[in-house]
Coordinates of C-alpha atoms and ligand atoms in Angstrom, one line a residue:
X1 CA 16.3 19.8 -13.1
X2 CA 16.1 17.9 -9.8
X3 CA 19.6 17.0 -8.6
X4 CA 19.0 15.6 -5.2
X5 CA 15.8 14.0 -3.6
X6 CA 15.3 13.8 0.1
X7 CA 13.2 10.6 0.7
X8 CA 11.1 11.1 3.8
X9 CA 10.2 7.5 4.4
X10 CA 11.7 4.1 5.2
X11 CA 11.4 0.4 4.2
X12 CA 10.5 -0.9 0.9
X13 CA 9.1 2.4 -0.5
X14 CA 12.2 4.3 0.3
X15 CA 14.2 1.6 -1.5
X16 CA 11.8 1.8 -4.5
X17 CA 12.4 5.6 -4.7
X18 CA 16.2 5.2 -4.4
X19 CA 16.1 2.8 -7.4
X20 CA 14.3 5.4 -9.5
X21 CA 16.7 8.1 -8.5
X22 CA 19.7 5.9 -9.4
X23 CA 18.3 5.3 -12.9
X24 CA 17.8 9.1 -13.3
X25 CA 21.2 9.9 -12.0
X26 CA 19.6 11.9 -9.2
X27 CA 21.3 11.8 -5.8
X28 CA 19.2 10.0 -3.2
X29 CA 19.2 11.2 0.4
X30 CA 17.6 8.9 3.0
X31 CA 16.5 9.8 6.5
X32 CA 16.5 7.3 9.4
X33 CA 15.5 7.1 13.0
X34 CA 17.3 5.4 15.8
X35 CA 15.6 2.1 15.2
X36 CA 16.5 2.3 11.5
X37 CA 20.2 3.0 11.7
X38 CA 21.1 -0.3 10.1
X39 CA 18.1 -0.5 7.7
X40 CA 18.4 -1.4 4.1
X41 CA 17.2 2.0 2.8
X42 CA 20.0 3.7 4.7
X43 CA 22.7 1.5 3.2
X44 CA 21.3 1.8 -0.4
X45 CA 20.9 5.6 -0.5
X46 CA 23.7 7.8 -1.7
X47 CA 23.4 9.9 1.5
X48 CA 21.7 9.1 4.8
X49 CA 20.8 11.4 7.6
X50 CA 19.8 10.7 11.2
X51 CA 16.6 12.4 11.9
X52 CA 15.5 11.5 15.4
X53 CA 14.4 9.0 18.0
X54 CA 12.5 5.8 17.0
X55 CA 8.9 7.0 17.4
X56 CA 7.6 8.4 14.1
X57 CA 6.5 11.6 15.7
X58 CA 10.1 12.4 16.5
X59 CA 11.6 11.3 13.2
X60 CA 9.6 10.5 10.0
X61 CA 6.8 12.8 11.1
X62 CA 8.9 15.7 12.3
X63 CA 8.2 18.5 9.9
X64 CA 10.7 21.2 11.1
X65 CA 13.5 18.6 11.2
X66 CA 12.7 17.4 7.7
X67 CA 12.5 20.9 6.3
X68 CA 15.8 22.0 8.0
X69 CA 17.6 18.9 6.8
X70 CA 16.3 19.4 3.2
X71 CA 17.7 23.0 3.2
X72 CA 21.0 22.0 4.8
X73 CA 21.8 19.3 2.3
X74 CA 20.5 21.3 -0.7
X75 CA 17.8 18.9 -1.7
X76 CA 15.9 20.1 -4.7
X77 CA 12.9 17.9 -3.9
X78 CA 11.2 15.8 -1.3
X79 CA 9.5 12.5 -2.1
X80 CA 7.2 11.5 0.8
X81 CA 6.4 7.9 -0.3
X82 CA 3.1 6.7 1.3
X83 CA 1.9 7.1 4.8
X84 CA 3.8 9.4 7.2
X85 CA 3.8 13.0 5.8
X86 CA 2.6 12.0 2.3
X87 CA -1.0 13.4 2.7
X88 CA -0.3 16.1 5.2
X89 CA -1.4 19.4 3.5
X90 CA 0.5 21.5 6.1
X91 CA 3.7 19.6 5.4
X92 CA 3.3 20.1 1.6
X93 CA 2.8 23.9 2.2
X94 CA 5.9 24.0 4.4
X95 CA 7.9 22.2 1.7
X96 CA 6.7 24.6 -1.0
X97 CA 7.3 27.7 1.2
X98 CA 10.9 26.5 1.7
X99 CA 11.4 26.6 -2.1
X100 CA 11.6 22.8 -2.3
X101 CA 9.7 20.8 -4.9
X102 CA 7.2 18.4 -3.4
X103 CA 6.9 15.2 -5.4
X104 CA 3.2 14.9 -5.2
X105 CA 0.0 17.0 -5.7
X106 CA -0.5 20.5 -4.5
X107 CA -1.6 20.9 -0.9
X108 CA -5.1 22.2 -1.9
X109 CA -5.9 18.9 -3.7
X110 CA -4.9 17.0 -0.6
X111 CA -7.0 19.1 1.8
X112 CA -10.0 19.0 -0.5
X113 CA -9.9 15.3 -0.8
X114 CA -9.0 14.8 2.9
X115 CA -12.4 16.3 3.9
X116 CA -14.8 13.6 2.9
X117 CA -18.0 15.7 2.6
X118 CA -16.3 18.4 0.6
X119 CA -14.9 15.6 -1.7
X120 CA -18.4 14.1 -2.1
X121 CA -19.8 17.5 -3.0
X122 CA -17.1 18.1 -5.6
X123 CA -17.6 14.6 -7.1
X124 CA -21.4 15.0 -7.2
X125 CA -20.8 18.1 -9.3
X126 CA -18.2 16.5 -11.5
X127 CA -20.0 13.4 -13.0
X128 CA -18.5 11.0 -10.5
X129 CA -21.1 8.8 -8.9
X130 CA -21.0 8.9 -5.1
X131 CA -22.6 6.5 -2.6
X132 CA -26.2 7.8 -1.9
X133 CA -26.1 9.8 1.3
X134 CA -25.4 13.3 2.6
X135 CA -22.8 15.7 1.2
X136 CA -22.6 17.7 4.5
X137 CA -22.4 16.7 8.1
X138 CA -25.5 15.7 10.1
X139 CA -26.7 18.7 12.1
X140 CA -29.6 17.2 14.1
X141 CA -30.9 13.7 15.1
X142 CA -34.2 14.4 13.4
X143 CA -32.7 15.5 10.1
X144 CA -30.3 12.5 10.2
X145 CA -33.1 10.0 10.8
X146 CA -35.2 11.5 8.0
X147 CA -32.3 11.2 5.6
X148 CA -31.5 7.7 6.7
X149 CA -35.0 6.4 6.2
X150 CA -35.1 8.1 2.7
X151 CA -31.9 6.3 1.8
X152 CA -33.0 3.1 3.5
X153 CA -31.3 1.0 6.2
X154 CA -28.6 -0.2 6.7
X155 CA -26.6 3.0 6.5
X156 CA -23.1 3.9 7.5
X157 CA -22.1 6.8 9.6
X158 CA -18.7 8.1 8.5
X159 CA -16.4 10.8 10.0
X160 CA -16.0 13.8 7.6
X161 CA -12.4 14.0 8.6
X162 CA -11.9 10.2 8.5
X163 CA -10.9 7.8 5.8
X164 CA -9.3 4.4 5.4
X165 CA -12.1 2.9 7.5
X166 CA -11.5 4.8 10.8
X167 CA -14.6 6.1 12.5
X168 CA -17.2 4.1 10.6
X169 CA -20.4 2.8 12.2
X170 CA -23.1 0.7 10.6
X171 CA -26.7 1.4 11.6
X172 CA -29.2 -1.3 10.7
X173 CA -32.5 0.4 11.9
X174 CA -33.9 3.7 13.1
X175 CA -34.0 2.4 16.7
X176 CA -30.2 2.3 16.7
X177 CA -29.7 5.7 15.0
X178 CA -29.5 8.1 18.0
X179 CA -27.1 6.0 20.0
X180 CA -24.9 5.2 17.0
X181 CA -24.8 8.9 16.0
X182 CA -23.5 10.1 19.3
X183 CA -21.0 7.2 19.5
X184 CA -19.8 8.0 16.0
X185 CA -19.5 11.7 16.8
X186 CA -17.5 10.9 20.0
X187 CA -15.2 8.6 18.1
X188 CA -14.7 11.2 15.4
X189 CA -13.9 13.9 17.9
X190 CA -11.3 11.7 19.6
X191 CA -9.7 10.4 16.5
X192 CA -9.7 13.6 14.3
X193 CA -10.5 16.4 16.7
X194 CA -13.6 16.9 14.5
X195 CA -17.0 15.4 15.4
X196 CA -18.6 15.9 12.0
X197 CA -20.3 12.8 10.7
X198 CA -22.3 12.1 7.5
X199 CA -24.4 9.4 6.1
X200 CA -23.9 6.9 3.3
X201 CA -26.0 4.0 2.2
X202 CA -24.3 0.7 3.3
X203 CA -23.2 -1.2 0.2
X204 CA -23.5 -4.9 0.7
X205 CA -20.5 -7.2 -0.2
X206 CA -18.9 -4.8 -2.7
X207 CA -15.5 -5.1 -4.3
X208 CA -12.9 -2.4 -3.7
X209 CA -11.7 -1.3 -7.1
X210 CA -9.4 1.7 -7.6
X211 CA -8.2 3.5 -10.7
X212 CA -4.6 4.8 -11.0
X213 CA -4.4 8.3 -12.5
X214 CA -1.5 10.5 -13.3
X215 CA -1.4 14.1 -14.4
X216 CA 1.3 16.7 -15.3
X217 CA 1.4 20.4 -14.8
X218 CA 0.3 21.1 -18.4
X219 CA -3.2 19.8 -18.1
X220 CA -2.5 16.2 -19.4
X221 CA -4.4 13.6 -17.5
X222 CA -4.2 9.8 -18.0
X223 CA -5.5 6.8 -16.2
X224 CA -3.6 3.5 -15.9
X225 CA -6.6 1.2 -15.5
X226 CA -7.9 -0.4 -12.3
X227 CA -6.6 -2.5 -9.4
X228 CA -8.8 -4.9 -7.4
X229 CA -7.8 -4.5 -3.8
X230 CA -10.7 -6.5 -2.2
X231 CA -8.5 -9.0 -0.4
X232 CA -7.8 -7.0 2.8
X233 CA -8.1 -7.4 6.5
X234 CA -9.2 -4.6 8.8
X235 CA -8.5 -2.0 6.0
X236 CA -5.0 -3.4 5.5
X237 CA -4.7 -4.6 1.9
X238 CA -3.1 -8.0 1.5
X239 CA -3.4 -9.1 -2.1
X240 CA -4.0 -6.7 -5.1
X241 CA -4.3 -7.4 -8.8
X242 CA -4.6 -5.7 -12.1
X243 CA -6.8 -5.8 -14.1
X244 CA -9.8 -6.9 -12.1
X245 CA -11.7 -10.0 -13.3
X246 CA -14.9 -8.3 -12.4
X247 CA -14.4 -5.2 -14.6
X248 CA -15.5 -5.6 -18.3
X249 CA -14.7 -3.1 -21.0
X250 CA -17.9 -1.2 -20.4
X251 CA -17.4 -0.8 -16.6
X252 CA -13.7 0.0 -17.2
X253 CA -14.6 2.9 -19.5
X254 CA -17.1 4.2 -16.8
X255 CA -14.6 3.8 -13.9
X256 CA -11.6 5.4 -15.7
X257 CA -13.7 8.2 -17.1
X258 CA -15.1 9.0 -13.6
X259 CA -11.5 8.8 -12.2
X260 CA -10.2 11.3 -14.7
X261 CA -13.2 13.6 -13.9
X262 CA -12.4 13.3 -10.2
X263 CA -8.7 14.2 -10.8
X264 CA -9.6 17.2 -13.0
X265 CA -12.2 18.4 -10.5
X266 CA -9.5 19.0 -7.9
X267 CA -6.9 20.4 -10.2
X268 CA -4.8 17.3 -9.5
X269 CA -1.3 16.7 -10.7
X270 CA 1.2 13.8 -10.0
X271 CA 0.1 10.2 -9.3
X272 CA -3.2 9.5 -7.5
X273 CA -5.8 6.9 -7.0
X274 CA -9.6 7.1 -7.1
X275 CA -11.2 4.4 -4.9
X276 CA -14.6 2.9 -5.8
X277 CA -16.9 0.4 -4.3
X278 CA -18.5 -1.8 -6.9
X279 CA -21.6 -3.8 -6.0
X280 CA -22.7 -7.1 -7.6
X281 CA -24.8 -5.3 -10.2
X282 CA -21.7 -3.4 -11.3
X283 CA -23.0 -0.1 -9.8
X284 CA -19.9 1.9 -8.9
X285 CA -19.5 4.6 -6.3
X286 CA -16.7 7.0 -5.5
X287 CA -15.3 6.2 -2.0
X288 CA -12.2 8.4 -1.6
X289 CA -9.2 9.7 -3.4
X290 CA -5.6 8.8 -2.3
X291 CA -3.4 11.7 -3.0
X292 CA -0.1 9.8 -3.1
X293 CA 1.8 6.9 -4.6
X294 CA 0.3 3.7 -3.3
X295 CA 1.8 0.5 -1.9
X296 CA 0.2 -1.5 -4.7
X297 CA 1.5 0.7 -7.6
X298 CA 3.8 -2.1 -8.9
X299 CA 0.9 -4.2 -10.3
X300 CA 0.0 -1.2 -12.5
X301 CA 3.6 -0.8 -13.5
X302 CA 3.8 -4.5 -14.6
X303 CA 0.7 -4.4 -16.8
X304 CA 1.5 -1.0 -18.4
X305 CA 5.3 -1.1 -18.5
X306 CA 5.5 2.4 -17.0
X307 CA 7.7 3.4 -14.0
X308 CA 5.4 5.5 -11.9
X309 CA 8.1 6.9 -9.6
X310 CA 10.1 8.1 -12.6
X311 CA 6.9 9.6 -14.0
X312 CA 6.3 11.4 -10.7
X313 CA 9.8 12.9 -10.7
X314 CA 9.4 14.0 -14.3
X315 CA 6.1 15.7 -13.5
X316 CA 7.6 17.4 -10.5
X317 CA 10.4 18.7 -12.8
X318 CA 7.7 20.3 -15.0
X319 CA 7.9 17.8 -17.8
X320 CA 4.9 16.4 -19.6
X321 CA 3.8 12.8 -19.1
X322 CA 6.2 10.5 -21.0
X323 CA 3.4 8.7 -22.8
X324 CA 0.0 9.4 -24.3
X325 CA -3.1 7.7 -23.1
X326 CA -3.8 6.0 -26.4
X327 CA -0.4 4.3 -26.3
X328 CA -1.1 2.5 -23.0
X329 CA -2.7 -0.9 -22.9
X330 CA -3.3 -3.6 -20.4
X331 CA -0.6 -6.2 -21.0
X332 CA -1.2 -9.5 -19.2
X333 CA -2.0 -9.7 -15.5
X334 CA -0.2 -8.8 -12.3
X335 CA -0.7 -9.8 -8.6
X336 CA 0.9 -8.4 -5.5
X337 CA 1.1 -10.1 -2.1
X338 CA 2.1 -7.9 0.8
X339 CA 4.4 -9.8 3.2
X340 CA 3.8 -8.5 6.8
X341 CA 5.7 -9.4 9.9
X342 CA 2.8 -10.7 11.9
X343 CA 1.5 -13.7 13.7
X344 CA -1.5 -14.8 11.7
X345 CA -2.6 -17.4 14.3
X346 CA -2.3 -14.9 17.2
X347 CA -4.8 -12.3 16.0
X348 CA -2.2 -10.9 13.5
X349 CA -0.1 -9.3 16.2
X350 CA 3.0 -7.7 14.7
X351 CA 6.1 -9.9 15.0
X352 CA 9.4 -8.3 15.7
X353 CA 13.0 -9.4 15.8
X354 CA 16.2 -9.6 13.7
X355 CA 16.0 -11.1 10.2
X356 CA 18.1 -14.3 10.3
X357 CA 17.3 -15.5 6.9
X358 CA 16.0 -13.7 3.8
X359 CA 15.9 -15.8 0.7
X360 CA 14.0 -14.0 -2.0
X361 CA 12.1 -15.6 -4.8
X362 CA 13.3 -15.0 -8.3
X363 CA 13.0 -16.1 -11.9
X364 CA 10.6 -15.2 -14.7
X365 CA 7.7 -12.9 -14.0
X366 CA 8.7 -12.1 -10.4
X367 CA 9.5 -8.8 -8.8
X368 CA 10.3 -8.3 -5.2
X369 CA 10.2 -4.8 -3.6
X370 CA 11.8 -5.3 -0.3
X371 CA 12.6 -3.2 2.7
X372 CA 14.6 -5.9 4.5
X373 CA 17.7 -8.0 4.1
X374 CA 19.5 -10.4 6.3
X375 CA 20.8 -7.7 8.7
X376 CA 17.5 -5.9 9.2
X377 CA 15.8 -5.4 12.5
X378 CA 12.1 -5.4 12.5
X379 CA 10.9 -3.1 15.3
X380 CA 7.6 -2.4 16.8
X381 CA 7.7 1.3 15.8
X382 CA 6.5 1.1 12.2
X383 CA 4.2 -0.5 9.8
X384 CA 4.9 -4.3 9.7
X385 CA 5.1 -4.4 5.9
X386 CA 8.4 -6.2 5.2
X387 CA 8.4 -6.8 1.5
X388 CA 6.1 -7.2 -1.5
X389 CA 6.1 -9.9 -4.1
X390 CA 4.6 -9.0 -7.5
X391 CA 4.2 -11.5 -10.3
X392 CA 3.3 -11.0 -13.9
X393 CA 1.8 -13.5 -16.3
X394 CA 0.2 -13.4 -19.7
X395 CA -3.0 -14.6 -18.1
X396 CA -4.3 -14.4 -14.5
X397 CA -3.7 -18.1 -14.0
X398 CA -0.1 -17.8 -15.0
X399 CA 0.3 -14.9 -12.6
X400 CA -1.3 -16.9 -9.8
X401 CA 0.9 -20.0 -10.5
X402 CA 4.0 -17.8 -10.4
X403 CA 2.9 -16.2 -7.2
X404 CA 2.4 -19.6 -5.6
X405 CA 5.9 -20.6 -6.7
X406 CA 7.3 -17.3 -5.5
X407 CA 5.7 -17.6 -2.1
X408 CA 7.0 -21.1 -1.9
X409 CA 10.5 -19.9 -2.6
X410 CA 10.4 -17.0 -0.1
X411 CA 12.1 -17.9 3.1
X412 CA 12.2 -15.5 6.0
X413 CA 13.4 -16.4 9.5
X414 CA 13.6 -14.2 12.5
X415 CA 10.1 -12.9 12.4
X416 CA 6.7 -14.6 11.6
X417 CA 5.1 -13.7 8.4
X418 CA 1.8 -14.1 6.5
X419 CA 3.5 -15.8 3.5
X420 CA 1.7 -19.1 4.0
X421 CA -1.6 -17.3 4.5
X422 CA -1.2 -15.6 1.2
X423 CA -0.6 -18.9 -0.5
X424 CA -3.7 -20.3 1.1
X425 CA -5.8 -17.5 -0.3
X426 CA -4.5 -18.1 -3.8
X427 CA -5.8 -21.7 -3.7
X428 CA -9.4 -20.9 -2.7
X429 CA -12.2 -21.2 -5.2
X430 CA -13.5 -17.7 -4.5
X431 CA -10.1 -16.3 -5.3
X432 CA -9.7 -18.5 -8.4
X433 CA -13.1 -17.7 -9.8
X434 CA -13.0 -14.0 -8.9
X435 CA -16.1 -14.0 -6.8
X436 CA -14.4 -12.7 -3.7
X437 CA -15.4 -9.3 -2.2
X438 CA -14.1 -7.1 0.7
X439 CA -15.4 -9.6 3.3
X440 CA -13.3 -12.5 2.0
X441 CA -10.7 -12.5 4.8
X442 CA -13.3 -12.0 7.6
X443 CA -15.8 -14.5 6.3
X444 CA -13.8 -17.2 4.7
X445 CA -10.3 -17.1 6.2
X446 CA -10.9 -16.1 9.8
X447 CA -13.2 -19.0 10.7
X448 CA -10.5 -21.4 9.8
X449 CA -8.0 -20.1 12.3
X450 CA -6.4 -21.7 14.3
X451 CA -6.2 -25.2 12.8
X452 CA -7.7 -25.7 9.4
X453 CA -4.9 -24.1 7.3
X454 CA -1.9 -25.4 9.3
X455 CA -0.7 -27.7 6.5
X456 CA 0.0 -24.6 4.4
X457 CA 2.4 -23.4 7.1
X458 CA 4.1 -26.7 8.0
X459 CA 6.1 -27.0 4.7
X460 CA 7.6 -23.5 5.0
X461 CA 8.5 -24.1 8.5
X462 CA 10.4 -27.3 7.8
X463 CA 12.3 -25.7 5.0
X464 CA 13.3 -22.7 7.0
X465 CA 14.5 -24.9 9.9
X466 CA 16.6 -27.0 7.5
X467 CA 18.2 -23.9 5.8
X468 CA 19.0 -22.4 9.2
X469 CA 20.5 -25.7 10.2
X470 CA 22.9 -25.6 7.1
X471 CA 23.8 -22.0 7.9
X472 CA 24.6 -22.8 11.5
X473 CA 26.8 -25.8 10.5
X474 CA 28.7 -23.5 8.0
X475 CA 29.2 -21.0 10.7
X476 CA 30.4 -23.5 13.3
X477 CA 33.0 -24.9 10.8
X478 CA 34.3 -21.4 10.2
X479 CA 37.8 -21.1 11.6
X480 CA 38.1 -19.1 14.8
X481 CA 39.8 -15.8 13.8
X482 CA 41.4 -15.6 17.3
X483 CA 43.1 -18.9 16.9
X484 CA 46.9 -19.2 16.1
X485 CA 46.1 -20.8 12.9
X486 CA 46.0 -17.8 10.5
X487 CA 44.9 -19.9 7.6
X488 CA 41.3 -19.1 6.6
X489 CA 39.0 -21.3 4.7
X490 CA 36.3 -19.9 2.5
X491 CA 33.3 -21.1 4.4
X492 CA 31.3 -21.9 1.3
X493 CA 33.9 -23.6 -0.9
X494 CA 36.5 -24.8 1.6
X495 CA 39.2 -23.0 -0.5
X496 CA 42.2 -21.8 1.5
X497 CA 43.2 -18.2 1.4
X498 CA 45.0 -15.7 3.5
Ligands
MV4_501 C1 -18.2 1.6 2.8 C2 -18.6 0.3 2.8 C3 -19.9 0.0 2.5 N1 -20.7 0.9 2.2 N2 -19.1 2.6 2.5 C4 -13.8 1.1 4.5 C5 -12.6 2.0 4.2 C6 -13.1 3.3 3.8 N3 -12.3 3.8 2.8 C7 -14.5 3.0 3.4 N4 -14.8 1.7 3.7 C8 -16.0 1.2 3.4 N5 -17.0 2.0 3.1 C9 -20.4 2.2 2.2 N6 -21.2 3.2 1.9 C10 -17.6 -0.7 3.1 C11 -16.3 -0.2 3.4 C12 -15.4 -1.3 3.7 C13 -14.3 -1.5 2.9 C14 -14.0 -0.8 1.8 C15 -13.0 -1.0 0.9 C16 -12.1 -2.1 1.2 C17 -12.3 -2.8 2.4 C18 -13.4 -2.6 3.2 C19 -13.7 -3.3 4.3 C20 -14.7 -3.1 5.2 C21 -15.6 -2.0 4.9

């Protein structure tokens, strides 16, 4: 039985994990850096430990400190959340060697899937369609050119040690091949200390569709259907939904079967995601596997009714999955909007500052997973994700209308956010009819900046200003505690008390 979990993360995902711990009567222990000493996750956790200076490398990524702390406080397990150390095979080994349970997969699954060519080889052997291309790194220009012309241009050069879009290069014809290859190898060497590059056919205007899987230590594997994550900007997802409008029953069966095959092939346990590209002919190709809990897991929770974090903890304790595949159905539709602290009109630069106002949406069909509250400081040290709004509806239209309402209710002051931009996306024809693909933000939204979508922002701005005005007035009418008059009035009701 796990008694105490050390959560090696921050922000909304740390808060999400604390909530699961509380429901399971497990002690939650948070870690925090200098910049996070007043953060929400620190105040909500049962215990909180300072772990180092603000840069992640000195705090949330500091393996020896994390392991020492876990031992010192008698943590039975570590939950890594997403990002940071969650897919670091060396860290997972260190956790296991210290006799602590890692709430996630075994390190071998992580290293195997982290190497893109070895993952492609394994998938090709395991009935999981991969994008046409090579399953080992390119060893010579001539061999590379030959393969590329067999596959047909355009092709993509990808770093073997890459992932998440880093170190990709599109090559449109043979004349560009040689220069592109050496550029790609140089980039790969710089970014991953590994110059290996392989070839994939370039898939035009695909959708990004991923399948959530989950497995226990007893050989039980289940899938929890798909999520469509095509609305993204520069590999940062912005809006996700489940199920996908593009996936019919036939394609769903193919994708989920392939996903289970992929998980079994690497002896996977705990929660994971198999990413696919799906082209307009509904051809689907394995892209990569994410060996962690993902940011967008709540949309799957809302359509299945499961608690993925509680499942993860149960699996780590050695229990079997709490459900059987045949008992899980898609119920309704869920959407997630990621709210980032960023200046949309200024090339999406991160926006920092103190949160002065945080009014969350609520009501039927709305879930908010937040990492901030009115006292939070948003620094430049970490990912700018502030909070996520997830809506559920019986139909996609209902989920969309609820999301528009939720985004309208959400008021954040102190930093700039992409709330209005999210609402703009929800109103576009391509979003409503499901015809969007991974190029939506780049092709449809970006050309409208800076002016065309301003009306969407104006309304939010006016409201925030008026709320701040009311708060300021209330604050100014508060009696001065230094004054001789010791009578204090409740600032909201005017009631007099001592
Ligand atoms: C591709 C592709 C087209 N063809 N591979 C980007 C992230 C990384 N996981 C792989 N990515 C892509 N790989 C082939 N063969 C297009 C992308 C891609 C993308 C994929 C998913 C979601 C958003 C994307 C945005 C740009 C490019």
